Short mmCIF file of C-alpha atoms and ligand atoms in Angstrom, two decimals:
data_model
loop_
_atom_site.label_atom_id
_atom_site.label_comp_id
_atom_site.label_asym_id
_atom_site.label_seq_id
_atom_site.Cartn_x
_atom_site.Cartn_y
_atom_site.Cartn_z
CA MET A 1 4.97 21.74 -24.09
CA ILE A 2 6.19 20.37 -20.77
CA ASN A 3 9.18 18.09 -21.28
CA VAL A 4 9.08 15.00 -19.08
CA LEU A 5 11.67 12.26 -18.66
CA VAL A 6 10.48 8.73 -18.00
CA THR A 7 13.22 6.17 -17.43
CA GLY A 8 12.46 2.48 -17.88
CA GLY A 9 9.39 3.25 -19.99
CA ALA A 10 9.87 0.08 -22.04
CA GLY A 11 9.12 -1.99 -18.94
CA PHE A 12 5.84 -2.89 -17.28
CA ILE A 13 4.92 0.09 -15.10
CA GLY A 14 6.91 2.74 -16.99
CA GLY A 15 5.20 1.78 -20.26
CA ASN A 16 1.75 1.89 -18.70
CA PHE A 17 2.67 5.28 -17.21
CA VAL A 18 3.77 6.72 -20.57
CA ARG A 19 0.44 5.66 -22.11
CA TYR A 20 -1.52 7.04 -19.12
CA ALA A 21 0.35 10.36 -18.92
CA LEU A 22 0.30 11.18 -22.65
CA LYS A 23 -3.48 10.72 -22.67
CA LYS A 24 -4.04 12.62 -19.44
CA HIS A 25 -1.74 15.55 -20.24
CA PRO A 26 -2.03 16.84 -23.82
CA ASP A 27 0.69 19.39 -22.99
CA TRP A 28 3.28 16.75 -21.97
CA ARG A 29 6.02 15.52 -24.26
CA ILE A 30 7.68 12.39 -22.90
CA VAL A 31 11.21 11.16 -23.53
CA ASN A 32 11.56 7.50 -22.60
CA LEU A 33 15.16 6.59 -21.71
CA ASP A 34 15.54 2.81 -21.54
CA LYS A 35 18.47 0.43 -21.87
CA LEU A 36 16.22 -2.37 -23.19
CA THR A 37 17.40 -5.07 -20.82
CA TYR A 38 15.70 -8.47 -21.01
CA ALA A 39 12.68 -6.78 -19.34
CA GLY A 40 12.39 -3.83 -21.73
CA ARG A 41 10.32 -4.00 -24.90
CA LYS A 42 10.16 -0.92 -27.10
CA GLU A 43 7.18 -2.42 -28.95
CA ASN A 44 5.06 -2.22 -25.76
CA LEU A 45 4.45 1.39 -26.82
CA SER A 46 4.02 0.89 -30.58
CA ASP A 47 0.36 2.00 -30.19
CA ILE A 48 1.62 5.33 -28.82
CA GLU A 49 4.12 5.68 -31.69
CA GLN A 50 1.35 5.12 -34.22
CA ASP A 51 -1.43 7.21 -32.68
CA PRO A 52 -1.47 10.71 -34.23
CA ASP A 53 -2.60 12.16 -30.86
CA THR A 54 0.53 10.93 -29.11
CA ALA A 55 3.22 10.11 -31.71
CA SER A 56 4.66 13.64 -31.92
CA ARG A 57 4.79 13.90 -28.11
CA TYR A 58 6.74 10.69 -27.53
CA GLN A 59 10.38 9.92 -28.11
CA PHE A 60 12.34 6.78 -27.31
CA VAL A 61 16.04 7.05 -26.42
CA LEU A 62 18.14 3.90 -26.06
CA GLY A 63 20.55 4.31 -23.16
CA ASP A 64 21.66 3.41 -19.65
CA ILE A 65 20.66 5.64 -16.72
CA ALA A 66 24.04 4.85 -15.14
CA ASP A 67 25.89 6.30 -18.14
CA ALA A 68 26.51 10.02 -17.61
CA SER A 69 27.67 10.40 -21.22
CA VAL A 70 24.06 9.63 -22.26
CA VAL A 71 22.16 11.19 -19.35
CA ASP A 72 23.96 14.54 -19.11
CA PRO A 73 23.56 15.70 -22.74
CA LEU A 74 19.93 14.52 -22.69
CA PHE A 75 19.16 16.72 -19.68
CA ASP A 76 21.11 19.64 -21.21
CA GLU A 77 19.18 19.41 -24.48
CA GLU A 78 15.70 18.64 -23.23
CA LYS A 79 15.47 20.92 -20.18
CA PHE A 80 13.07 18.51 -18.47
CA THR A 81 10.45 19.84 -16.07
CA TYR A 82 9.77 16.48 -14.39
CA ALA A 83 11.64 13.18 -14.24
CA PHE A 84 10.04 9.85 -13.24
CA ASN A 85 12.64 7.21 -12.47
CA PHE A 86 11.21 3.75 -13.13
CA ALA A 87 14.40 2.22 -14.60
CA ALA A 88 15.64 -0.57 -12.39
CA GLU A 89 16.56 -4.18 -12.17
CA THR A 90 13.38 -5.42 -10.53
CA HIS A 91 13.25 -9.15 -9.96
CA VAL A 92 14.01 -10.36 -6.42
CA ASP A 93 15.01 -13.85 -7.58
CA ARG A 94 17.55 -12.45 -10.04
CA SER A 95 18.94 -10.14 -7.35
CA ILE A 96 19.60 -13.14 -5.12
CA GLY A 97 21.66 -14.77 -7.87
CA ASP A 98 23.47 -11.62 -9.05
CA PRO A 99 23.20 -8.48 -6.87
CA GLY A 100 25.86 -6.42 -8.71
CA GLY A 101 23.65 -5.28 -11.58
CA PHE A 102 21.01 -4.14 -9.09
CA ILE A 103 23.44 -1.89 -7.25
CA GLN A 104 24.76 -0.50 -10.52
CA THR A 105 21.38 0.41 -12.03
CA ASP A 106 19.14 0.96 -9.03
CA VAL A 107 21.60 2.92 -6.88
CA TYR A 108 24.35 4.29 -9.15
CA GLY A 109 21.92 4.94 -12.03
CA THR A 110 19.67 6.94 -9.71
CA TYR A 111 22.71 8.97 -8.62
CA VAL A 112 23.59 9.83 -12.25
CA LEU A 113 20.01 11.01 -12.86
CA LEU A 114 19.89 13.04 -9.65
CA GLU A 115 23.17 14.77 -10.52
CA ALA A 116 21.89 15.69 -13.97
CA GLY A 117 18.61 16.91 -12.50
CA LYS A 118 20.40 19.02 -9.91
CA ARG A 119 22.59 20.71 -12.52
CA ASN A 120 19.64 21.42 -14.78
CA ASP A 121 17.24 22.87 -12.25
CA LEU A 122 14.70 20.09 -12.67
CA LYS A 123 11.33 21.10 -11.18
CA ARG A 124 10.52 17.70 -9.65
CA PHE A 125 12.23 14.29 -9.46
CA VAL A 126 9.84 11.41 -8.76
CA GLN A 127 11.71 8.36 -7.45
CA ILE A 128 9.62 5.22 -7.92
CA SER A 129 10.51 3.16 -4.87
CA THR A 130 8.68 0.14 -3.50
CA ASP A 131 6.92 -1.15 -0.39
CA GLU A 132 9.59 -3.86 -0.32
CA VAL A 133 12.04 -1.37 1.23
CA TYR A 134 10.11 -1.65 4.51
CA GLY A 135 10.68 -5.40 4.71
CA SER A 136 8.18 -7.88 6.10
CA ILE A 137 5.45 -7.10 8.66
CA ASP A 138 3.37 -9.72 10.48
CA GLU A 139 0.54 -7.43 11.57
CA GLY A 140 -0.57 -3.88 10.82
CA SER A 141 0.71 -1.71 7.97
CA PHE A 142 3.81 0.38 7.40
CA THR A 143 3.49 4.14 7.39
CA GLU A 144 5.96 6.44 5.66
CA THR A 145 7.80 7.27 8.89
CA ASP A 146 8.50 3.63 9.80
CA LEU A 147 12.04 2.32 9.65
CA ILE A 148 13.04 0.69 6.40
CA THR A 149 14.54 -2.78 6.85
CA PRO A 150 14.98 -4.28 3.37
CA ARG A 151 15.95 -7.95 3.42
CA ASN A 152 17.10 -8.92 -0.09
CA PRO A 153 19.52 -7.34 -2.60
CA TYR A 154 16.67 -5.95 -4.75
CA SER A 155 14.88 -4.22 -1.89
CA ALA A 156 18.18 -3.08 -0.38
CA SER A 157 19.23 -1.50 -3.71
CA LYS A 158 15.86 0.20 -4.00
CA ALA A 159 16.19 1.43 -0.41
CA GLY A 160 19.60 2.87 -1.29
CA ALA A 161 18.12 4.75 -4.23
CA ASP A 162 15.11 5.83 -2.17
CA ARG A 163 17.30 7.45 0.52
CA LEU A 164 19.82 8.80 -1.99
CA ALA A 165 16.97 10.61 -3.76
CA TYR A 166 15.83 12.02 -0.40
CA SER A 167 19.38 13.20 0.33
CA TYR A 168 19.28 15.42 -2.78
CA PHE A 169 16.33 17.17 -1.16
CA SER A 170 17.79 17.42 2.33
CA THR A 171 21.32 18.30 1.21
CA TYR A 172 20.89 20.33 -1.99
CA GLY A 173 17.28 21.46 -1.70
CA MET A 174 16.31 19.65 -4.90
CA ASP A 175 12.58 18.98 -5.37
CA VAL A 176 12.35 15.21 -4.86
CA VAL A 177 9.38 13.03 -3.96
CA VAL A 178 9.57 9.30 -3.27
CA THR A 179 6.75 6.81 -3.78
CA ARG A 180 6.54 3.32 -2.31
CA ALA A 181 3.97 1.21 -4.11
CA SER A 182 2.79 -2.30 -3.45
CA ASN A 183 2.72 -5.28 -5.88
CA ASN A 184 1.44 -4.17 -9.27
CA TYR A 185 -0.63 -6.28 -11.64
CA GLY A 186 -1.84 -5.50 -15.15
CA PRO A 187 -0.93 -5.86 -18.83
CA TYR A 188 2.63 -6.02 -20.23
CA GLN A 189 4.32 -7.48 -17.13
CA TYR A 190 7.32 -9.67 -17.92
CA PRO A 191 6.31 -13.30 -17.33
CA GLU A 192 8.87 -13.95 -14.59
CA LYS A 193 6.62 -12.25 -12.00
CA LEU A 194 3.87 -14.19 -10.22
CA VAL A 195 0.72 -13.18 -12.12
CA PRO A 196 1.98 -13.35 -15.73
CA LEU A 197 4.16 -16.39 -14.95
CA PHE A 198 1.26 -18.38 -13.54
CA VAL A 199 -1.27 -17.20 -16.14
CA THR A 200 0.99 -18.02 -19.10
CA ASN A 201 2.11 -21.36 -17.59
CA ALA A 202 -1.52 -22.30 -16.95
CA LEU A 203 -2.44 -21.38 -20.53
CA GLU A 204 0.29 -23.78 -21.67
CA ASP A 205 -0.73 -26.47 -19.14
CA LEU A 206 2.68 -26.18 -17.47
CA PRO A 207 3.18 -26.50 -13.69
CA LEU A 208 2.79 -23.39 -11.53
CA PRO A 209 5.87 -23.37 -9.23
CA LEU A 210 4.45 -21.96 -5.99
CA TYR A 211 7.05 -20.98 -3.40
CA GLY A 212 6.87 -22.59 0.07
CA ASP A 213 3.42 -22.93 1.58
CA GLY A 214 1.97 -20.23 -0.72
CA LYS A 215 0.86 -18.18 2.27
CA ASN A 216 3.07 -15.15 1.62
CA ILE A 217 0.88 -12.07 1.52
CA ARG A 218 1.17 -9.14 -0.89
CA ASP A 219 -1.03 -6.08 -1.38
CA TRP A 220 -2.14 -5.93 -5.03
CA LEU A 221 -2.36 -2.61 -6.85
CA HIS A 222 -3.61 -2.28 -10.42
CA VAL A 223 -0.95 -0.64 -12.58
CA ASP A 224 -3.43 2.07 -13.68
CA ASP A 225 -3.93 3.01 -10.01
CA HIS A 226 -0.17 3.16 -9.55
CA CYS A 227 0.03 5.51 -12.58
CA SER A 228 -2.72 7.77 -11.24
CA GLY A 229 -0.98 7.80 -7.84
CA LEU A 230 2.34 8.83 -9.39
CA ASP A 231 0.69 11.54 -11.44
CA PHE A 232 -1.09 12.76 -8.31
CA VAL A 233 2.11 12.82 -6.24
CA CYS A 234 3.89 14.76 -8.99
CA ALA A 235 1.11 17.37 -8.96
CA LYS A 236 0.18 17.51 -5.27
CA GLY A 237 2.98 15.90 -3.25
CA LYS A 238 5.27 17.95 -1.06
CA ALA A 239 8.99 18.09 -1.80
CA GLY A 240 11.06 15.79 0.40
CA GLU A 241 8.10 13.57 1.31
CA VAL A 242 7.53 9.85 0.89
CA TYR A 243 4.12 8.54 -0.22
CA ASN A 244 2.89 4.95 -0.01
CA ILE A 245 0.67 3.84 -2.89
CA GLY A 246 -1.34 0.71 -2.17
CA GLY A 247 -4.41 -1.09 -3.48
CA GLY A 248 -5.85 -2.29 -0.16
CA ASN A 249 -6.05 -5.82 -1.59
CA GLU A 250 -4.00 -8.17 0.55
CA ARG A 251 -4.04 -11.71 -0.78
CA MET A 252 -1.99 -14.86 -0.18
CA ASN A 253 -0.08 -16.13 -3.22
CA ILE A 254 -2.10 -19.35 -3.05
CA GLU A 255 -5.31 -17.29 -3.36
CA ILE A 256 -4.00 -15.51 -6.47
CA THR A 257 -3.01 -18.89 -7.91
CA GLY A 258 -6.49 -20.29 -7.28
CA LEU A 259 -8.12 -17.26 -8.93
CA ILE A 260 -5.96 -17.67 -12.02
CA LEU A 261 -6.78 -21.36 -12.39
CA LYS A 262 -10.49 -20.78 -11.80
CA THR A 263 -10.65 -17.95 -14.35
CA LEU A 264 -8.88 -20.05 -16.97
CA ASN A 265 -10.85 -23.16 -16.08
CA LYS A 266 -7.68 -25.14 -15.38
CA PRO A 267 -7.19 -27.87 -12.72
CA ASP A 268 -5.59 -27.30 -9.28
CA THR A 269 -3.24 -30.19 -10.08
CA LEU A 270 -1.13 -27.66 -12.04
CA ILE A 271 -0.02 -26.16 -8.71
CA LYS A 272 3.44 -27.48 -7.74
CA PRO A 273 4.70 -26.30 -4.33
CA VAL A 274 8.49 -25.82 -4.63
CA GLU A 275 11.39 -25.00 -2.28
CA ASP A 276 10.95 -21.46 -0.99
CA ARG A 277 12.84 -18.35 -2.18
CA LEU A 278 15.79 -17.54 0.12
CA GLY A 279 14.82 -14.94 2.73
CA HIS A 280 11.26 -14.82 1.36
CA ASP A 281 9.42 -11.89 2.98
CA ARG A 282 6.19 -13.15 4.55
CA ARG A 283 3.91 -10.15 4.30
CA TYR A 284 4.01 -6.66 2.85
CA SER A 285 1.46 -4.07 3.87
CA VAL A 286 1.37 -0.29 3.55
CA SER A 287 -0.96 2.32 4.93
CA THR A 288 -2.12 4.77 2.24
CA GLU A 289 -3.72 7.24 4.66
CA LYS A 290 -1.19 9.94 3.88
CA LEU A 291 -1.96 10.01 0.15
CA GLN A 292 -5.68 9.55 0.77
CA SER A 293 -5.69 12.61 3.01
CA LEU A 294 -4.47 14.62 0.00
CA GLY A 295 -7.34 13.26 -2.13
CA TRP A 296 -6.01 10.17 -3.97
CA LYS A 297 -7.46 6.69 -3.77
CA SER A 298 -7.16 3.51 -5.83
CA GLU A 299 -10.15 2.93 -8.08
CA LYS A 300 -9.85 -0.56 -9.50
CA ASP A 301 -11.91 -3.30 -7.90
CA PHE A 302 -9.44 -6.19 -7.41
CA GLU A 303 -11.73 -9.04 -8.49
CA THR A 304 -12.55 -7.18 -11.74
CA GLY A 305 -8.97 -6.04 -12.35
CA ILE A 306 -7.37 -9.44 -11.90
CA VAL A 307 -9.84 -11.15 -14.23
CA GLU A 308 -9.28 -8.42 -16.87
CA THR A 309 -5.54 -8.92 -16.47
CA ILE A 310 -5.76 -12.70 -16.81
CA LYS A 311 -7.88 -12.24 -19.95
CA TRP A 312 -5.36 -9.76 -21.35
CA TYR A 313 -2.63 -12.42 -21.26
CA GLU A 314 -5.05 -14.98 -22.67
CA ASN A 315 -5.89 -12.65 -25.58
CA ASN A 316 -2.36 -11.38 -26.21
CA ARG A 317 -0.36 -14.55 -26.73
CA GLU A 318 1.61 -12.84 -29.50
CA TRP A 319 3.03 -10.54 -26.79
CA TRP A 320 4.33 -13.20 -24.38
CA GLU A 321 4.91 -16.29 -26.51
CA PRO A 322 8.09 -14.91 -28.16
CA ILE A 323 9.35 -13.73 -24.74
CA LYS A 324 9.11 -17.23 -23.28
CA SER A 325 11.98 -18.51 -25.39
CA GLY A 326 15.68 -17.54 -25.53
CA GLU A 327 16.95 -15.71 -22.43
CA TYR A 328 13.71 -16.42 -20.58
CA LYS A 329 13.98 -20.16 -21.12
CA GLU A 330 17.48 -20.26 -19.67
CA TYR A 331 16.38 -18.18 -16.68
CA TYR A 332 13.29 -20.33 -16.08
CA GLU A 333 15.25 -23.58 -16.28
CA SER A 334 17.88 -22.32 -13.83
CA MET A 335 15.26 -21.04 -11.36
CA TYR A 336 12.73 -23.82 -11.38
CA ARG A 337 14.00 -27.04 -13.03
CA ASP A 338 15.69 -28.42 -9.87
CA ARG A 339 12.89 -27.19 -7.62
CA LEU A 340 10.23 -28.80 -9.81
CA ASP A 341 12.23 -32.04 -10.10
CA LYS A 342 12.54 -32.19 -6.30
CA ALA A 343 8.83 -31.47 -5.90
CA SER A 344 7.68 -34.25 -8.24
N1 NAD B 27 6.41 -4.35 -10.31
C1 NAD B 27 6.00 -3.95 -9.12
O1 NAD B 27 5.10 -4.56 -8.54
C2 NAD B 27 6.58 -2.71 -8.48
C3 NAD B 27 6.04 -2.24 -7.28
C4 NAD B 27 6.56 -1.07 -6.70
C5 NAD B 27 7.60 -0.42 -7.33
N2 NAD B 27 8.13 -0.91 -8.49
C6 NAD B 27 9.22 -0.16 -9.12
O2 NAD B 27 8.70 0.35 -10.34
C7 NAD B 27 9.74 0.43 -11.32
C8 NAD B 27 9.33 -0.29 -12.58
O3 NAD B 27 9.08 -1.66 -12.27
P1 NAD B 27 8.61 -2.69 -13.41
O4 NAD B 27 7.93 -3.81 -12.72
O5 NAD B 27 7.92 -1.94 -14.49
O6 NAD B 27 10.03 -3.19 -13.96
P2 NAD B 27 10.42 -3.91 -15.32
O7 NAD B 27 11.51 -4.86 -14.94
O8 NAD B 27 9.22 -4.41 -16.03
O9 NAD B 27 11.03 -2.74 -16.21
C9 NAD B 27 12.26 -2.12 -15.94
C10 NAD B 27 12.64 -1.28 -17.15
O10 NAD B 27 13.85 -0.58 -16.84
C11 NAD B 27 14.74 -0.72 -17.92
N3 NAD B 27 16.11 -0.64 -17.39
C12 NAD B 27 16.74 -1.52 -16.57
N4 NAD B 27 17.99 -1.11 -16.31
C13 NAD B 27 18.15 0.08 -16.97
C14 NAD B 27 19.21 1.01 -17.07
N5 NAD B 27 20.39 0.79 -16.47
N6 NAD B 27 19.03 2.13 -17.80
C15 NAD B 27 17.85 2.35 -18.44
N7 NAD B 27 16.81 1.50 -18.40
C16 NAD B 27 16.95 0.37 -17.65
C17 NAD B 27 14.43 -2.08 -18.52
O11 NAD B 27 14.89 -2.18 -19.87
C18 NAD B 27 12.92 -2.10 -18.41
O12 NAD B 27 12.32 -1.49 -19.52
C19 NAD B 27 10.98 -0.14 -10.66
O13 NAD B 27 11.76 0.92 -10.18
C20 NAD B 27 10.44 -0.96 -9.50
O14 NAD B 27 11.37 -1.06 -8.44
C21 NAD B 27 7.65 -2.04 -9.07
#
């Protein structure tokens, strides 16, 4: 068996990756180290824990990647071959209100993992970075050699981790690869992010708080394509390199909003333009030529994938309804109540 560490596997992309990788690699055993923050849900992988094909090859460990007293013994015991670092604070809006936790997890946590990997002769460390580290671009697409100019505390923390990971390659010769993916969509995404927030609000006939003029552009990548890209980079990527992973589906937020309402047969009057996010990046765009030249490409047709995703939230109310109470409610009120009041 090949022992693999996945951090943040109780979150959106990490959880989808655990499911993807256990099915794709019958010789992989995955340890999922997750702190279970507000965004982490152990039950996202209950199907994996119950399936006889995967149950014995999956283990959940509750813990903080920034806590060496958890991370070090885990590396010593498990002798991991690969580590995929998904664990992070991930929501730009939350980072604007409270950057400290982002620096602690995204930067310091990555350092603790890198140290443990270095001491234990890890074969490959995959740092899951983001296209947001490049910052905004009005025209054209960022390539991996472009300057990174992150513009909010989330993207700046991720940029710190991205370059720290690289430094373990350039300084210590550790096998590190860095991936920078675009906006993911798919099942199990916490409903603070655009797609699940707007789908679940629309299903409840609540207003959809659309930032600014709604013309901010993101490239949309299905989470399964992100998983296949990460798996591909782990197998075929070159140590010390950065790889963009994109879907080639640039859409304005207002277009995504319209698609959601149309699919759910809900009226446009649910759209409520609200005061913009501070420092809101206008457009993200990455070139994926480098990864394509190695033989990877995204497979999911966007129009099909987004409708499947919308339907997933429609058919899995028992997943998101309990989330949209408690901590979420407080967060939502503090983010949007004033903005929605001003807009009405
Ligand atoms: N969502 C996107 O569109 C996107 C795009 C590109 C890159 N990424 C990157 O992919 C990764 C996963 O993103 P996501 O959207 O799945 O995030 P998420 O917020 O859904 O999940 C994050 C997970 O990390 C865990 N976590 C947080 N702090 C931790 C800590 N200190 N120790 C251990 N676990 C901790 C949480 O409990 C949660 O399970 C992140 O690194 C993110 O920057 C995301």
